[in-house]
Short mmCIF file of C-alpha atoms in Angstrom, two decimals:
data_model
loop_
_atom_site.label_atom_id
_atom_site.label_comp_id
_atom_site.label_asym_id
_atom_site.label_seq_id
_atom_site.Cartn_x
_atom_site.Cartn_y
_atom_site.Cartn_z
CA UNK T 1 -20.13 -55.94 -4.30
CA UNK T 2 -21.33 -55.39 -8.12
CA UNK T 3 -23.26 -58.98 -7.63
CA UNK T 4 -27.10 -58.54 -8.47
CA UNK T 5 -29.13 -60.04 -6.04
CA UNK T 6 -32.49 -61.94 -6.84
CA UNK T 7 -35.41 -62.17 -4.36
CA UNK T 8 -36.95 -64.68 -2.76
CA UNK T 9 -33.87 -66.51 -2.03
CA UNK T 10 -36.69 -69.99 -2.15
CA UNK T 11 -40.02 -69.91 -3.54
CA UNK T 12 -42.34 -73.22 -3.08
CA UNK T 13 -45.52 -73.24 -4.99
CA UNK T 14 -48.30 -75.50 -5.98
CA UNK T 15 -48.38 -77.03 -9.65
CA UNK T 16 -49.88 -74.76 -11.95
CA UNK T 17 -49.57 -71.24 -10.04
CA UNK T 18 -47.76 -68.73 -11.51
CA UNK T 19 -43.90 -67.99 -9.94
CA UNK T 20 -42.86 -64.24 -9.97
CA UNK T 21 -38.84 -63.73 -9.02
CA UNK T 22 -36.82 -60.31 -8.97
CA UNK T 23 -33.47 -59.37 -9.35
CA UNK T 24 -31.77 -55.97 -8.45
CA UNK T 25 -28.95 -54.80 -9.13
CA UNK T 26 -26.28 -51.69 -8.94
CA UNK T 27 -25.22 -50.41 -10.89
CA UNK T 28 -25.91 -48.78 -14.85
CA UNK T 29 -26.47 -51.81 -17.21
CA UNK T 30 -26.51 -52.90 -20.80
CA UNK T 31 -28.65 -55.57 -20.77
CA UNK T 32 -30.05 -58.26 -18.20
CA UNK T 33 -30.60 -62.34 -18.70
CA UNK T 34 -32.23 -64.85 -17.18
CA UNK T 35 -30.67 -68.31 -17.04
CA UNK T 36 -32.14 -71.75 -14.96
CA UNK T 37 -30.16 -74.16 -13.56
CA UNK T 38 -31.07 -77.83 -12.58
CA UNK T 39 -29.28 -79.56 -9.66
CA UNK T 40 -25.95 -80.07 -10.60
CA UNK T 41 -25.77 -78.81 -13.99
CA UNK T 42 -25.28 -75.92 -15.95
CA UNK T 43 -27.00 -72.99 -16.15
CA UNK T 44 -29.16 -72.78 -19.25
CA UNK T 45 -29.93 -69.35 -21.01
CA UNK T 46 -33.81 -68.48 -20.58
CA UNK T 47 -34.55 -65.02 -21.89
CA UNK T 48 -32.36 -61.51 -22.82
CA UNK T 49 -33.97 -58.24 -22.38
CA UNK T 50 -32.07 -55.10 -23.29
CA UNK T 51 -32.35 -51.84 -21.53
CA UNK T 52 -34.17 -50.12 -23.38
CA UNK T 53 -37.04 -52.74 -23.41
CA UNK T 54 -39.60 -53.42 -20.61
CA UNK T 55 -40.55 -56.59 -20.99
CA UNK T 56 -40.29 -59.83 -23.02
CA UNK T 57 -42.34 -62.69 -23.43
CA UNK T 58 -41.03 -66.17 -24.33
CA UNK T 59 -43.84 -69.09 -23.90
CA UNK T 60 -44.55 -69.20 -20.25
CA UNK T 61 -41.86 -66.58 -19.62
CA UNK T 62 -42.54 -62.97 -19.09
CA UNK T 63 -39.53 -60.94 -17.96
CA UNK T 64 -39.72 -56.94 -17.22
CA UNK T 65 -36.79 -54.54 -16.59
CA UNK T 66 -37.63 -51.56 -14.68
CA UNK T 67 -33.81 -49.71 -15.40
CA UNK T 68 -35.16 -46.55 -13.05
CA UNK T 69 -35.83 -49.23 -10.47
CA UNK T 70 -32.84 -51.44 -11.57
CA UNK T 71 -34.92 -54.17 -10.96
CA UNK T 72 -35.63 -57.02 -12.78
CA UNK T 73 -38.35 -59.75 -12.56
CA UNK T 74 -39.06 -63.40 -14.16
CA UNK T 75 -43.01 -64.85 -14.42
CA UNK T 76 -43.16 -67.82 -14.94
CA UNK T 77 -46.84 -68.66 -15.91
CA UNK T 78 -48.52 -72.26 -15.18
CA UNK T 79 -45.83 -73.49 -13.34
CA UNK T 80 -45.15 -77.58 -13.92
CA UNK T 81 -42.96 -79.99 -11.70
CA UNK T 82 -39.97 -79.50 -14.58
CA UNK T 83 -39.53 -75.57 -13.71
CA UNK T 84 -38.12 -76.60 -10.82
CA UNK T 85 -34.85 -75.07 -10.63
CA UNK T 86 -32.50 -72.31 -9.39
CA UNK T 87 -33.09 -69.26 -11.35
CA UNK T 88 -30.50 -66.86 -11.70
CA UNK T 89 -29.97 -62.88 -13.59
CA UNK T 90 -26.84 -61.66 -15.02
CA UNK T 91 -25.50 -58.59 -16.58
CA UNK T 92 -23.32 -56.70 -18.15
CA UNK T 93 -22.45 -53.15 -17.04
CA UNK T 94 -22.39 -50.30 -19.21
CA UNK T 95 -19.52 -49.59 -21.32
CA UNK T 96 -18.60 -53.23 -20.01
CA UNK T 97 -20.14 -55.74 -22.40
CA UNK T 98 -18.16 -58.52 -21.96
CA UNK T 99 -17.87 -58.90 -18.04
CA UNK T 100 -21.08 -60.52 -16.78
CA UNK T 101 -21.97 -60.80 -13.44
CA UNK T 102 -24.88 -63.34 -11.79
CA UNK T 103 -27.03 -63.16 -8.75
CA UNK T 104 -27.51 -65.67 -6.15
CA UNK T 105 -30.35 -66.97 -7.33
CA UNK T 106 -33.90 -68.37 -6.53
CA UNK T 107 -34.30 -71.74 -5.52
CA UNK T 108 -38.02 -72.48 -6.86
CA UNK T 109 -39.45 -75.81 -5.79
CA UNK T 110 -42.80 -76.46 -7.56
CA UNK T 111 -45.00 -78.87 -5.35
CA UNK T 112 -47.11 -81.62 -7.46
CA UNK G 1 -23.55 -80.39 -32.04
CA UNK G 2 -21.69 -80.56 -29.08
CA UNK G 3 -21.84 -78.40 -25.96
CA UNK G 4 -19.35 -76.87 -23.80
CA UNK G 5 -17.24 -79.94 -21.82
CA UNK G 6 -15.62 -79.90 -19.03
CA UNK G 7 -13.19 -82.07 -17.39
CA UNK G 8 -13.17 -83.91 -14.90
CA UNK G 9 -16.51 -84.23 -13.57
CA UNK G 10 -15.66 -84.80 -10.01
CA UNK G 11 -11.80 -83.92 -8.22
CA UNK G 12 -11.05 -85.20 -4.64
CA UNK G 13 -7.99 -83.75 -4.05
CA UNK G 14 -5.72 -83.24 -0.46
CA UNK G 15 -5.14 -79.36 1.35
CA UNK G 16 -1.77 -78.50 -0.61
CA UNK G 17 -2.17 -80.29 -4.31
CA UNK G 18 -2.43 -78.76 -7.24
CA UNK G 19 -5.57 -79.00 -9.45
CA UNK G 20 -5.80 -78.26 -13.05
CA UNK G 21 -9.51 -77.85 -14.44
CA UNK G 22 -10.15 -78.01 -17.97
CA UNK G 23 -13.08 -76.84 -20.37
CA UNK G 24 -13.51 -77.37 -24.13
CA UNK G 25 -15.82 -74.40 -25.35
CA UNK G 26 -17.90 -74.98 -28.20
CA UNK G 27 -16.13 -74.72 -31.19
CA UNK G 28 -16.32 -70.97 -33.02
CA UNK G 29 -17.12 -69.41 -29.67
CA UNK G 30 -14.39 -66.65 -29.24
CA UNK G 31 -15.49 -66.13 -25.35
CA UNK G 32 -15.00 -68.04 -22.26
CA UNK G 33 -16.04 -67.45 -18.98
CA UNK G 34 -15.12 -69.07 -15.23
CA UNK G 35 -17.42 -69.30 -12.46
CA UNK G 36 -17.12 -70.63 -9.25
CA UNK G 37 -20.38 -71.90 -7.29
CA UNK G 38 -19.83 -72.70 -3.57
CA UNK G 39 -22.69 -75.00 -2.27
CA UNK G 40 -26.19 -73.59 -2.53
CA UNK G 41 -24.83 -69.69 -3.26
CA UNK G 42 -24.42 -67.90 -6.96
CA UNK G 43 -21.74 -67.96 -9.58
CA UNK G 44 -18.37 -66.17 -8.88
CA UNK G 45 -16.78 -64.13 -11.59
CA UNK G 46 -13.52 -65.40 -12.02
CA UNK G 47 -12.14 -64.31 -15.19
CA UNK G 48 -13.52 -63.96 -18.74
CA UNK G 49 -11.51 -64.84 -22.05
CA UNK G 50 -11.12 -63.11 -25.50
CA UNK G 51 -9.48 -65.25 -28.02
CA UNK G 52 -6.47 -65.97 -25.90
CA UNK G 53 -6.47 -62.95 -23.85
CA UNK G 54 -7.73 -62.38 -20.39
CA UNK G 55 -9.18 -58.67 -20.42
CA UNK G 56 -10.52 -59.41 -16.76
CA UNK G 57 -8.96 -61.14 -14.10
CA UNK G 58 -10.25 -59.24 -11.15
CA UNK G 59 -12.59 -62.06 -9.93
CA UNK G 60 -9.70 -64.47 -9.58
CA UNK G 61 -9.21 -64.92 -5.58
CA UNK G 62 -5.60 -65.03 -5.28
CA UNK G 63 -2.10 -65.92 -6.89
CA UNK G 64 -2.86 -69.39 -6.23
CA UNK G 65 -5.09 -69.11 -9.34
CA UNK G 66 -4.67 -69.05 -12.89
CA UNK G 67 -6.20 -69.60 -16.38
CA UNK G 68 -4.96 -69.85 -19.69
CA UNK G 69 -6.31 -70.44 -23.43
CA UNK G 70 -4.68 -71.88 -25.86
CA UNK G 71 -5.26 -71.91 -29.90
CA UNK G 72 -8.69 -69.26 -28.73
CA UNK G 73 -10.14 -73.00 -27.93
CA UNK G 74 -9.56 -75.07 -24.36
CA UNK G 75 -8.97 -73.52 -20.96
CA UNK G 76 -7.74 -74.22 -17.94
CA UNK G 77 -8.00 -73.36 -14.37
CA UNK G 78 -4.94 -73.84 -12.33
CA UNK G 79 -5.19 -73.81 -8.67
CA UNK G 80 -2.29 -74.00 -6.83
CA UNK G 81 -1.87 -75.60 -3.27
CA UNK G 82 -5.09 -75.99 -2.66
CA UNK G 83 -7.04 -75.47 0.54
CA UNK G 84 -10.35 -76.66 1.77
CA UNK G 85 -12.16 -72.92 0.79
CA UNK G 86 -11.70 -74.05 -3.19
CA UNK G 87 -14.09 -76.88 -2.48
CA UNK G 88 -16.68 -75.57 -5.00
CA UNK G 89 -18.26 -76.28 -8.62
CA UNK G 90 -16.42 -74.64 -11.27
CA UNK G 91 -18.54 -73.77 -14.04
CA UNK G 92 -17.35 -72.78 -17.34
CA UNK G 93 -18.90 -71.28 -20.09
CA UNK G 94 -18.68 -69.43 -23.78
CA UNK G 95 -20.13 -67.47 -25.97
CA UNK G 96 -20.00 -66.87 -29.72
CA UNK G 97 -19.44 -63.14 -29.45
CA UNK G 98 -19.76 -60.43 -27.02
CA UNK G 99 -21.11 -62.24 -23.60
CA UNK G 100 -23.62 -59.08 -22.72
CA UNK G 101 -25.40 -59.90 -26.28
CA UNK G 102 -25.21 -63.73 -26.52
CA UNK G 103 -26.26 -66.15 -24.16
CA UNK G 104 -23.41 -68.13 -22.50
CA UNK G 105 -23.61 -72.02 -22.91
CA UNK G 106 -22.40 -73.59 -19.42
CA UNK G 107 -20.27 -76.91 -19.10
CA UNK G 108 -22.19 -79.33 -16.02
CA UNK G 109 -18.86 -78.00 -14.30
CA UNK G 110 -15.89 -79.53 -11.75
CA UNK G 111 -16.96 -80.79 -8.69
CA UNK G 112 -13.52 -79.91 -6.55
CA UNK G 113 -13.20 -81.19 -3.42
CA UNK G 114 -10.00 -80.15 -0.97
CA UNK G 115 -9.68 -82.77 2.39
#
């Protein structure tokens, strides 16, 4: 299978720890994102890193790529109750820009 | 302005019936993308749009399925004689340009349900 996968499969942490998920993947990529998804909705775009970058903040976000590694990972820093969420990586494959491909996911529960 | 839609919300449908999904992409975006979710698990590739064209349709799980777009604007998902392993959320989703380089806006997807 070409599917990433992202590690844990469920994280449950306190209120205001930090959350670190991973994703791995295959093969050769262009770039990676990061999307969230609340129970039954859509997924919602979080963060795009590119591979030739190593990491990316956006407000409590920090995402690095490790391409030698092909391993991704998501921070997400002071967690609150409202992060919780599935979190899930796609990406494109090289020479392949338009065929994007998502993990399974972390479930992340955030306890109050 | 508004965001991807898709429609309807919720099927119930019996082992053997044909389904037809539909999504309404935000307007300008010249890609479209179909996932399946089963319950819990990640999204399934199913087949990614151009305009009208379908350069991919290698996730698509069988001949029972099909997609077509229409006027590079609203999709839809055929499935044909259901069975009870379609039961899933079909997500939809586009992008203004090329999907590595934008971020896809989702629809809150089809709830499908085969008895």
């Amino acid at each position: 299978s070409q599917q990433g996968e992202e590690d844990p499969q469920a994280l449950s942490i306190q209120e205001g720890e930090n959350a670190t998920m991973n994703c791995s993947y295959k093969t050769s990529i262009n770039n990676l994102q990061w999307y969230r998804q609340n129970s039954g909705r859509g997924l919602v775009h979080l963060i795009l890193i590119r591979s030739n970058e190593r990491e990316k903040h956006s407000g409590r976000l920090r995402v690095t790529l490790d391409t030698s590694k092909k391993s991704s990972s998501l921070l997400i820093t002071a967690s609150r109750a409202a992060d919780t969420a599935s979190y899930f990586c796609s990406h494109t494959f090289l020479n392949r820009d338009d065929k994007i491909i998502f993990g399974k996911g972390t479930r992340l529960h955030i306890l109050p | 302005g508004a965001g991807v839609s898709q429609s309807p919300s919720n099927k119930v449908t019996e082992k053997g019936k044909d389904v037809e999904l539909r999504c309404d992409p935000i307007s300008g975006h010249t890609a479209l993308y179909w996932y399946r979710q089963s319950l819990g698990q990640g999204l399934e590739f199913l087949i990614y749009f151009q305009g009208n064209s379908a350069p991919d349709k290698s996730g698509l799980p069988s001949d029972r399925f099909s997609a077509e777009r229409t006027g590079g604007s609203v999709s839809t998902l055929t499935i044909q004689r259901t069975q009870q392993e379609d039961s899933a959320v079909y997500l939809c989703a586009s992008t203004e340009g090329v999907g590595g380089y934008s971020p896809l806006h989702f629809g809150n997807g089809t709830r499908l349900t085969v008895t």
